[in-house]
mmCIF file of C-alpha atoms in Angstrom:
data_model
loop_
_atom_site.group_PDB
_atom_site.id
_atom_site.type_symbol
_atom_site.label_atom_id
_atom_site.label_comp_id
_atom_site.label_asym_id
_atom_site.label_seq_id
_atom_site.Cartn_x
_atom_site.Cartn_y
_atom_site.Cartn_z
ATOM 1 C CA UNK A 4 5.831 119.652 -8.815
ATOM 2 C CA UNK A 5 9.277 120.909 -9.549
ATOM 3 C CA UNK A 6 10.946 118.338 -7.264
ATOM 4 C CA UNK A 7 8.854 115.613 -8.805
ATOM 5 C CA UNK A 8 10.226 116.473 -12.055
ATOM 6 C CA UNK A 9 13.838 116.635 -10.755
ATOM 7 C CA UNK A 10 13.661 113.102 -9.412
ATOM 8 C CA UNK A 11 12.112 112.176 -12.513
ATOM 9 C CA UNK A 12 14.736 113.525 -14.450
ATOM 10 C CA UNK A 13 17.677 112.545 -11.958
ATOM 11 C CA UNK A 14 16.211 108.509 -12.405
ATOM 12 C CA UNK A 15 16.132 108.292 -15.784
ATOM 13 C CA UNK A 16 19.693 110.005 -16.203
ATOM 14 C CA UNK A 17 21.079 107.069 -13.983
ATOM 15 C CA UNK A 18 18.808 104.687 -15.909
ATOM 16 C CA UNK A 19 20.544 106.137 -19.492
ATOM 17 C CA UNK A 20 24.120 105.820 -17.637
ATOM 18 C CA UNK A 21 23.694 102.407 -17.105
ATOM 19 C CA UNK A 22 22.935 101.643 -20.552
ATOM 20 C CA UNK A 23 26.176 102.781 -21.869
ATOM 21 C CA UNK A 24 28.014 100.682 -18.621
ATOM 22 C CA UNK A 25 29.325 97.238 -20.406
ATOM 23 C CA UNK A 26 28.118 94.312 -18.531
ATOM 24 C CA UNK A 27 30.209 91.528 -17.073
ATOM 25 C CA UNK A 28 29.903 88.252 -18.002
ATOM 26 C CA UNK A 29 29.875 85.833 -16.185
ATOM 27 C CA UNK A 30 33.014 83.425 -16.658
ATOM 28 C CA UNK A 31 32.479 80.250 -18.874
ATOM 29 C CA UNK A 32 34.223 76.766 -17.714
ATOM 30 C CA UNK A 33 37.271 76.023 -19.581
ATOM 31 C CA UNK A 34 37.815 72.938 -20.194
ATOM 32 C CA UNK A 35 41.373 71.538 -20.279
ATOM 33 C CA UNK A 36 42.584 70.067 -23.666
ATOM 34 C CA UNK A 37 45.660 67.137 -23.409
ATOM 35 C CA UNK A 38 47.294 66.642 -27.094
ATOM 36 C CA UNK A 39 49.062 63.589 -27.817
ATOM 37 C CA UNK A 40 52.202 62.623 -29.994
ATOM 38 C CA UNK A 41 53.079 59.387 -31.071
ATOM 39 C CA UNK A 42 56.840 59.979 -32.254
ATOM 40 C CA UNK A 43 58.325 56.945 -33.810
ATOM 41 C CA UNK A 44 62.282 56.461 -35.100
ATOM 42 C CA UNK A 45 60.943 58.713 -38.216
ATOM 43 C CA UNK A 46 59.411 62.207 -37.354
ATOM 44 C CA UNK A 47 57.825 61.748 -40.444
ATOM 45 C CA UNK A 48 55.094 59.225 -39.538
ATOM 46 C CA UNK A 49 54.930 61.317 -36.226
ATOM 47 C CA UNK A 50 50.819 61.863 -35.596
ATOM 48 C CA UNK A 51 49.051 63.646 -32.757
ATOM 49 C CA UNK A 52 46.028 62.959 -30.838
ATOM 50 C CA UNK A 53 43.849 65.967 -28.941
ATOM 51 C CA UNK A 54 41.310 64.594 -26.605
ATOM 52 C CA UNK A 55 39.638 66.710 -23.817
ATOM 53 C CA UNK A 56 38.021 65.532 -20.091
ATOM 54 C CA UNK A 57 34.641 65.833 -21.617
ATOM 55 C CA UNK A 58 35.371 63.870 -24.443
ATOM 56 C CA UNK A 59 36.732 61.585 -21.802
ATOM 57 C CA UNK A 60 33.895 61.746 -19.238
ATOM 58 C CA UNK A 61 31.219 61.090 -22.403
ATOM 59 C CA UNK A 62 32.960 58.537 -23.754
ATOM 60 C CA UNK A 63 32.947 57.125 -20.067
ATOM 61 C CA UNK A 64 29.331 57.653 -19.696
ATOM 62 C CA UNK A 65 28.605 55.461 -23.170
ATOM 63 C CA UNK A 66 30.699 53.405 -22.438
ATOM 64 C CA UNK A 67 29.153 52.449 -18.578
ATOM 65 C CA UNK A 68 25.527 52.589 -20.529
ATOM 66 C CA UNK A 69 26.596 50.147 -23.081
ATOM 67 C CA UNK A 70 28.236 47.930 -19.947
ATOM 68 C CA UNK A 71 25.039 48.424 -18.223
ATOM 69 C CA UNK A 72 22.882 47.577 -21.060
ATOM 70 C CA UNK A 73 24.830 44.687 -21.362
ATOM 71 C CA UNK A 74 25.081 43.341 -18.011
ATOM 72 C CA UNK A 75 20.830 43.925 -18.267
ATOM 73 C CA UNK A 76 20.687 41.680 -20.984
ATOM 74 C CA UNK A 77 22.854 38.977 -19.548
ATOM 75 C CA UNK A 78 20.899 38.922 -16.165
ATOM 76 C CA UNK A 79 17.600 38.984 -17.728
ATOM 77 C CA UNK A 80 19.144 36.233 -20.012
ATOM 78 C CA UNK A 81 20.580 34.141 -17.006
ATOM 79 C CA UNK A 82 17.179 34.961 -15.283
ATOM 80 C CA UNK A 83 15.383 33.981 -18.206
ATOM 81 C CA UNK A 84 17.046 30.837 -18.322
ATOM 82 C CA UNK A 85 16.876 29.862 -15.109
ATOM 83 C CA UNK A 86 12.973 30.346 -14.887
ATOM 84 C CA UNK A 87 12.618 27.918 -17.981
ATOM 85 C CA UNK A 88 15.288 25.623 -16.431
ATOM 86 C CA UNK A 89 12.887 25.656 -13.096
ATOM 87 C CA UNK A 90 9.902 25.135 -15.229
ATOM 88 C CA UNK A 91 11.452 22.619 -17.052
ATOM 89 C CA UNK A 92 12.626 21.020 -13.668
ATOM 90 C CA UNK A 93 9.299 21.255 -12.252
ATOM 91 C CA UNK A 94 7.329 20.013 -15.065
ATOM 92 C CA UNK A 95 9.722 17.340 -14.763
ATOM 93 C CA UNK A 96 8.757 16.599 -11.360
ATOM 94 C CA UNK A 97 4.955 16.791 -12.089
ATOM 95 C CA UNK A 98 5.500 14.416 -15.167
ATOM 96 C CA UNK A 99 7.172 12.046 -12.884
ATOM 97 C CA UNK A 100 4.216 12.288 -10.269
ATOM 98 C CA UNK A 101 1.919 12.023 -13.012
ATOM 99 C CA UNK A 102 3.861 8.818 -14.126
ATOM 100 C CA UNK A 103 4.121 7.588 -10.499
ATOM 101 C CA UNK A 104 0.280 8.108 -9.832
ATOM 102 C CA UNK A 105 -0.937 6.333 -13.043
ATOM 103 C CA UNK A 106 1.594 3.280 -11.858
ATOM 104 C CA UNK A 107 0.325 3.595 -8.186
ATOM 105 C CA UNK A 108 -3.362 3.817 -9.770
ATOM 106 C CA UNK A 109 -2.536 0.405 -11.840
ATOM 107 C CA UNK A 110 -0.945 -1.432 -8.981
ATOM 108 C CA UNK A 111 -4.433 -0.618 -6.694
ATOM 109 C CA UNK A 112 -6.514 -1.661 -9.787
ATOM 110 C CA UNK A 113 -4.348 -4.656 -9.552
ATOM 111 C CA UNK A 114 -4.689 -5.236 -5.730
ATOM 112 C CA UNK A 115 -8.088 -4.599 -6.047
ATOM 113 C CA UNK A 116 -8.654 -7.354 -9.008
ATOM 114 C CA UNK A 117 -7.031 -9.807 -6.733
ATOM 115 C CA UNK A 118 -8.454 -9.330 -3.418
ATOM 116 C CA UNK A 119 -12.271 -9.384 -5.516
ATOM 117 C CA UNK A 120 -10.667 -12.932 -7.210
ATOM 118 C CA UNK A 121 -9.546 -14.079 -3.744
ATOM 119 C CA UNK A 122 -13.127 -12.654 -2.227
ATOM 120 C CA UNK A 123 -14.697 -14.413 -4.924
ATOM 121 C CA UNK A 124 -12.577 -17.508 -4.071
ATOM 122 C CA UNK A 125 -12.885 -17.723 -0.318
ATOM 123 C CA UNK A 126 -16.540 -17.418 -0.961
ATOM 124 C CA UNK A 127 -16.316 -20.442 -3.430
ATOM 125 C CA UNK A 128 -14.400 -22.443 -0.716
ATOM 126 C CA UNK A 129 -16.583 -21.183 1.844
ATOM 127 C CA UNK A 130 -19.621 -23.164 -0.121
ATOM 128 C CA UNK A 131 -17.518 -25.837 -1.334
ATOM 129 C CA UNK A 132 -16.884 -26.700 2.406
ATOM 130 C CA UNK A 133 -20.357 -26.435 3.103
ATOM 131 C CA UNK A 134 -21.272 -28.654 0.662
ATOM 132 C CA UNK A 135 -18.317 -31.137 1.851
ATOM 133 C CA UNK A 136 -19.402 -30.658 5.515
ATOM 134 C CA UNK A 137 -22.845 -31.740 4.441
ATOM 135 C CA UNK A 138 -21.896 -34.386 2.661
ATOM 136 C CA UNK A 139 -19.391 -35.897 5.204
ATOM 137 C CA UNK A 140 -21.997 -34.878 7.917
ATOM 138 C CA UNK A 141 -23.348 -38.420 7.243
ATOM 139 C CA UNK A 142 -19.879 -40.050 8.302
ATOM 140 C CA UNK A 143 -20.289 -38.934 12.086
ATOM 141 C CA UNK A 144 -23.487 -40.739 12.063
ATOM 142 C CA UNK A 145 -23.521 -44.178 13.486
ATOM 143 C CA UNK A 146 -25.831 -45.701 10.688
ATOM 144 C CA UNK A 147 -23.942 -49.030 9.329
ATOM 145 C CA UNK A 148 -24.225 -52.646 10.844
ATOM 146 C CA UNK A 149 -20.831 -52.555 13.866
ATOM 147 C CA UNK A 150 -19.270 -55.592 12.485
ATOM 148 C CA UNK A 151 -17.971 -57.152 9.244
ATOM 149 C CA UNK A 152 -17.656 -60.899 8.893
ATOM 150 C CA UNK A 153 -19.757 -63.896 10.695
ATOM 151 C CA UNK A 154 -21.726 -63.294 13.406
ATOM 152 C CA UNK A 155 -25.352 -63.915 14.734
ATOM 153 C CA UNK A 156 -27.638 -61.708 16.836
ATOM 154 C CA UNK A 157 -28.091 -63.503 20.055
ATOM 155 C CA UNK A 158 -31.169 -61.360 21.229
ATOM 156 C CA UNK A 159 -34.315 -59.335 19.699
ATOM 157 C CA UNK A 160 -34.481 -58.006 22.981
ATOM 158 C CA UNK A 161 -33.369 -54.822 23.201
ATOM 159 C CA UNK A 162 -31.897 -54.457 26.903
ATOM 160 C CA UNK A 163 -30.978 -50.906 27.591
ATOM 161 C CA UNK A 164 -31.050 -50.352 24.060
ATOM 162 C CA UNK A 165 -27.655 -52.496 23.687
ATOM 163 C CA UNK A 166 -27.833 -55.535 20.890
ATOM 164 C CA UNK A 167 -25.264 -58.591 21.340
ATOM 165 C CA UNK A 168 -23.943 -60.769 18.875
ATOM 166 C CA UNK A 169 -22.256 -63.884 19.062
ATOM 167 C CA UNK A 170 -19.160 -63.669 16.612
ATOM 168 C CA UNK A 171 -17.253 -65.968 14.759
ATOM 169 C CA UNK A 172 -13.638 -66.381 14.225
ATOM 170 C CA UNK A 173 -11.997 -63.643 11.862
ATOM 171 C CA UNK A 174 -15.376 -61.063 12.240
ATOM 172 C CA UNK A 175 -13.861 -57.949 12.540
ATOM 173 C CA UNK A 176 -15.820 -55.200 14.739
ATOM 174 C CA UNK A 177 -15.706 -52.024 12.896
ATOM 175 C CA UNK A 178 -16.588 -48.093 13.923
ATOM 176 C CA UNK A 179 -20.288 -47.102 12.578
ATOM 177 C CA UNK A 180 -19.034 -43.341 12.213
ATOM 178 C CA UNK A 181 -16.088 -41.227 12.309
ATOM 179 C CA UNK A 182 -14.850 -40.301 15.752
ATOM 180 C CA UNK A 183 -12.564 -40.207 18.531
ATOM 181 C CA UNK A 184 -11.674 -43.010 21.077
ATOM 182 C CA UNK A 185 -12.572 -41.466 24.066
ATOM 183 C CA UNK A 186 -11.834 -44.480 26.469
ATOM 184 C CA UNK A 187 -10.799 -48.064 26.483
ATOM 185 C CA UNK A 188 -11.618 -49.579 29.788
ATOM 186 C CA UNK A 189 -11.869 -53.266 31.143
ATOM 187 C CA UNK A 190 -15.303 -54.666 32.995
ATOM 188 C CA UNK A 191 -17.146 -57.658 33.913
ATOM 189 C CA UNK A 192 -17.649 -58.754 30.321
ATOM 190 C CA UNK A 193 -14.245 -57.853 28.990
ATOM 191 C CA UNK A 194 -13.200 -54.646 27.540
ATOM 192 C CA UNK A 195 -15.514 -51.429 26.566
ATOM 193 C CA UNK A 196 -14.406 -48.924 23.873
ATOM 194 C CA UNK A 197 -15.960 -45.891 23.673
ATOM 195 C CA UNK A 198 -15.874 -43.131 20.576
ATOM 196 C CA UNK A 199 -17.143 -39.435 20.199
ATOM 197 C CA UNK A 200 -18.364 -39.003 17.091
ATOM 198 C CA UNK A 201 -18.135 -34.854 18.091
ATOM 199 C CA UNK A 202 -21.732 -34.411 16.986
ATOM 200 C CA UNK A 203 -23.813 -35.302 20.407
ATOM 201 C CA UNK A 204 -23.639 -39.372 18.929
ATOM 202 C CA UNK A 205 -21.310 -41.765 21.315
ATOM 203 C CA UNK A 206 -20.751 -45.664 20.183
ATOM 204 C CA UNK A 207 -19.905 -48.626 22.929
ATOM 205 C CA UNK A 208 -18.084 -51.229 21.646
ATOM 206 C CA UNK A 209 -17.884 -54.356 24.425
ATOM 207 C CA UNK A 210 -16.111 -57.771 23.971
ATOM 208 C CA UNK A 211 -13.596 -60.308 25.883
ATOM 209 C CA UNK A 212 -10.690 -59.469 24.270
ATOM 210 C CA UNK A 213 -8.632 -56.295 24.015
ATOM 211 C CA UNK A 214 -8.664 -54.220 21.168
ATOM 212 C CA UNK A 215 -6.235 -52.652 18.335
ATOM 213 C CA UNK A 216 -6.478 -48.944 19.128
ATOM 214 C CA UNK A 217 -6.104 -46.660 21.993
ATOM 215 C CA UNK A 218 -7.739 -43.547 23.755
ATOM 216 C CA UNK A 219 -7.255 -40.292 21.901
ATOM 217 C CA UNK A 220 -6.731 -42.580 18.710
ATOM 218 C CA UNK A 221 -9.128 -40.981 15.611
ATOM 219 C CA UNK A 222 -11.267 -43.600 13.897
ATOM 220 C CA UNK A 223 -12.859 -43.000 10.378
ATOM 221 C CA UNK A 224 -16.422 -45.161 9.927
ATOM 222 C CA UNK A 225 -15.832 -48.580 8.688
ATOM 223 C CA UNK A 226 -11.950 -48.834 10.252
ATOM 224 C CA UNK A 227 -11.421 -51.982 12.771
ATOM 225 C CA UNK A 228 -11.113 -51.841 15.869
ATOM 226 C CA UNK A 229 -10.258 -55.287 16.593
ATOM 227 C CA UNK A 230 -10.528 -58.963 15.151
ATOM 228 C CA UNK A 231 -12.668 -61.830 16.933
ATOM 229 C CA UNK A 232 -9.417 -64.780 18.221
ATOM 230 C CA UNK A 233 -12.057 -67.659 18.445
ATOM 231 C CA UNK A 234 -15.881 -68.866 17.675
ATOM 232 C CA UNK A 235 -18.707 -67.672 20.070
ATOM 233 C CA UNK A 236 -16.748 -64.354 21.612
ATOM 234 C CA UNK A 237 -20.014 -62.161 22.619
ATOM 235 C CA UNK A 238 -20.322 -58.600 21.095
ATOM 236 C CA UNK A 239 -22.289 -55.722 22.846
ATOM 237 C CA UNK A 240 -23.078 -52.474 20.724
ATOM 238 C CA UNK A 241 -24.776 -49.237 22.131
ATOM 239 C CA UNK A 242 -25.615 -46.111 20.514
ATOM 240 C CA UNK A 243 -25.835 -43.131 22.786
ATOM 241 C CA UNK A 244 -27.522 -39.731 21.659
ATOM 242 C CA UNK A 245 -26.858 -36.342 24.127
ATOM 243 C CA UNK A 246 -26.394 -38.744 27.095
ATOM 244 C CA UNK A 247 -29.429 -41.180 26.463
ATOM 245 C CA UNK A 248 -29.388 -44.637 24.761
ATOM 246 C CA UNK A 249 -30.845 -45.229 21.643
ATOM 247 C CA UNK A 250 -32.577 -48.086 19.573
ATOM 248 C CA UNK A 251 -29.333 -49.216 17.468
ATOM 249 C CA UNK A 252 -31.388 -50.890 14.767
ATOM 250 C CA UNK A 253 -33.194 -47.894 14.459
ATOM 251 C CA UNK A 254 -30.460 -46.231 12.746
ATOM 252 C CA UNK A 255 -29.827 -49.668 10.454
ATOM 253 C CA UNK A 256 -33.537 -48.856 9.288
ATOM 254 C CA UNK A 257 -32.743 -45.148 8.725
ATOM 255 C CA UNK A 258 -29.408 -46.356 6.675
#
């Protein structure tokens, strides 16, 4: 117990020493000071400036904050800008389109009014050359009397559906139907001209003398094909159908 004490006693001595021992402090910054003199030609206007390095370094630090603040604002300005210059730019380029498709939308509206007008016109020629084919259909026909003028049917009697006629001076012998001369050739009785009417219908034209056109020569119905030189020349007509003779007066009756 006694040594308990002592220790007791020796700890709290030290502890009372240390009270009265003066602590150190610890040593504060010091920071340098600069002092400036403006001295002009009279002392008496003479003025002096004190300025420290942490008045420097703050004045520094605002200074960089205001630059930086600055420099913020001009980049978001510049950034700013150039986003409404790109908008504007691309709304630009979308009004154009716009403008271009509307004018791209007018010119098909266009193309398509014209190619319904020229439908609607082919379809009108279409019928009007119907109607035209039907009504010049009748042309290719052999169906009118072969010879204009004077002459006088020498025989009722149809012999292989041929009829002769014995012409005058000035008759003319005409086509019956439009066509092309497909041959002129010489026989026994003179001269034979044939024409294709193109429609399954062939005429034969035969008399002494030679006539006006030619082979390959087109012939419209009621042209001449040649003119009777002297009284009593005999004329021989034939009208053949797919290759078989027919009944010329028949087709007098039908006209």
């Amino acid at each position: 117990m006694d040594n308990k004490e002592e220790t007791i006693n020796s700890v709290s001595k030290e502890e009372s020493v240390k009270d009265f021992i003066p602590k150190k402090e610890k040593p504060k910054l010091k920071m340098s000071r600069y002092t400036v003199m403006l001295v002009p030609d009279s002392t008496d206007d003479a003025k002096s400036y004190e300025f420290s390095i942490d008045k420097i370094a703050r004045y520094v630090v605002i200074a960089l904050a205001v630059l930086v603040i600055i420099a913020s604002l001009i980049i978001s300005f510049a950034v700013k800008n150039y986003r409404l210059r790109n908008d504007s730019s691309l709304q630009s380029v979308i009004d154009n389109m716009e403008v271009d498709a509307e004018s791209l939308k007018k010119k098909n509206d266009e193309l398509t009014d014209i190619v319904r007008m020229n439908e609607e016109s082919i379809s009108e020629l279409k019928n009007q050359v119907s109607e035209l084919e039907l009504a010049t259909a009748g042309l290719y026909i052999p169906n009118i009397i072969p010879y204009k003028g004077s002459a006088l049917l020498i025989s009722d009697i149809i012999v292989d559906n041929a009829i002769s006629y014995s012409c005058l001076e000035g008759a003319a012998i005409v086509a019956t139907a439009n066509g092309t001369v497909e041959s002129v050739k010489e026989n026994m009785f003179g001269y034979e001209i044939v024409i294709d009417h193109k429609n399954g219908y062939k005429t034969s034209y035969t008399i002494e003398e030679k006539g006006k056109v030619a082979e390959g020569d087109d012939v419209v119905r009621g042209e001449v094909l040649l003119y009777v030189s002297e009284d009593d020349e005999t004329f021989t007509y034939a009208v053949v159908l797919d290759g078989k003779n027919q009944n010329p007066k028949d087709f007098f009756e039908a006209k």
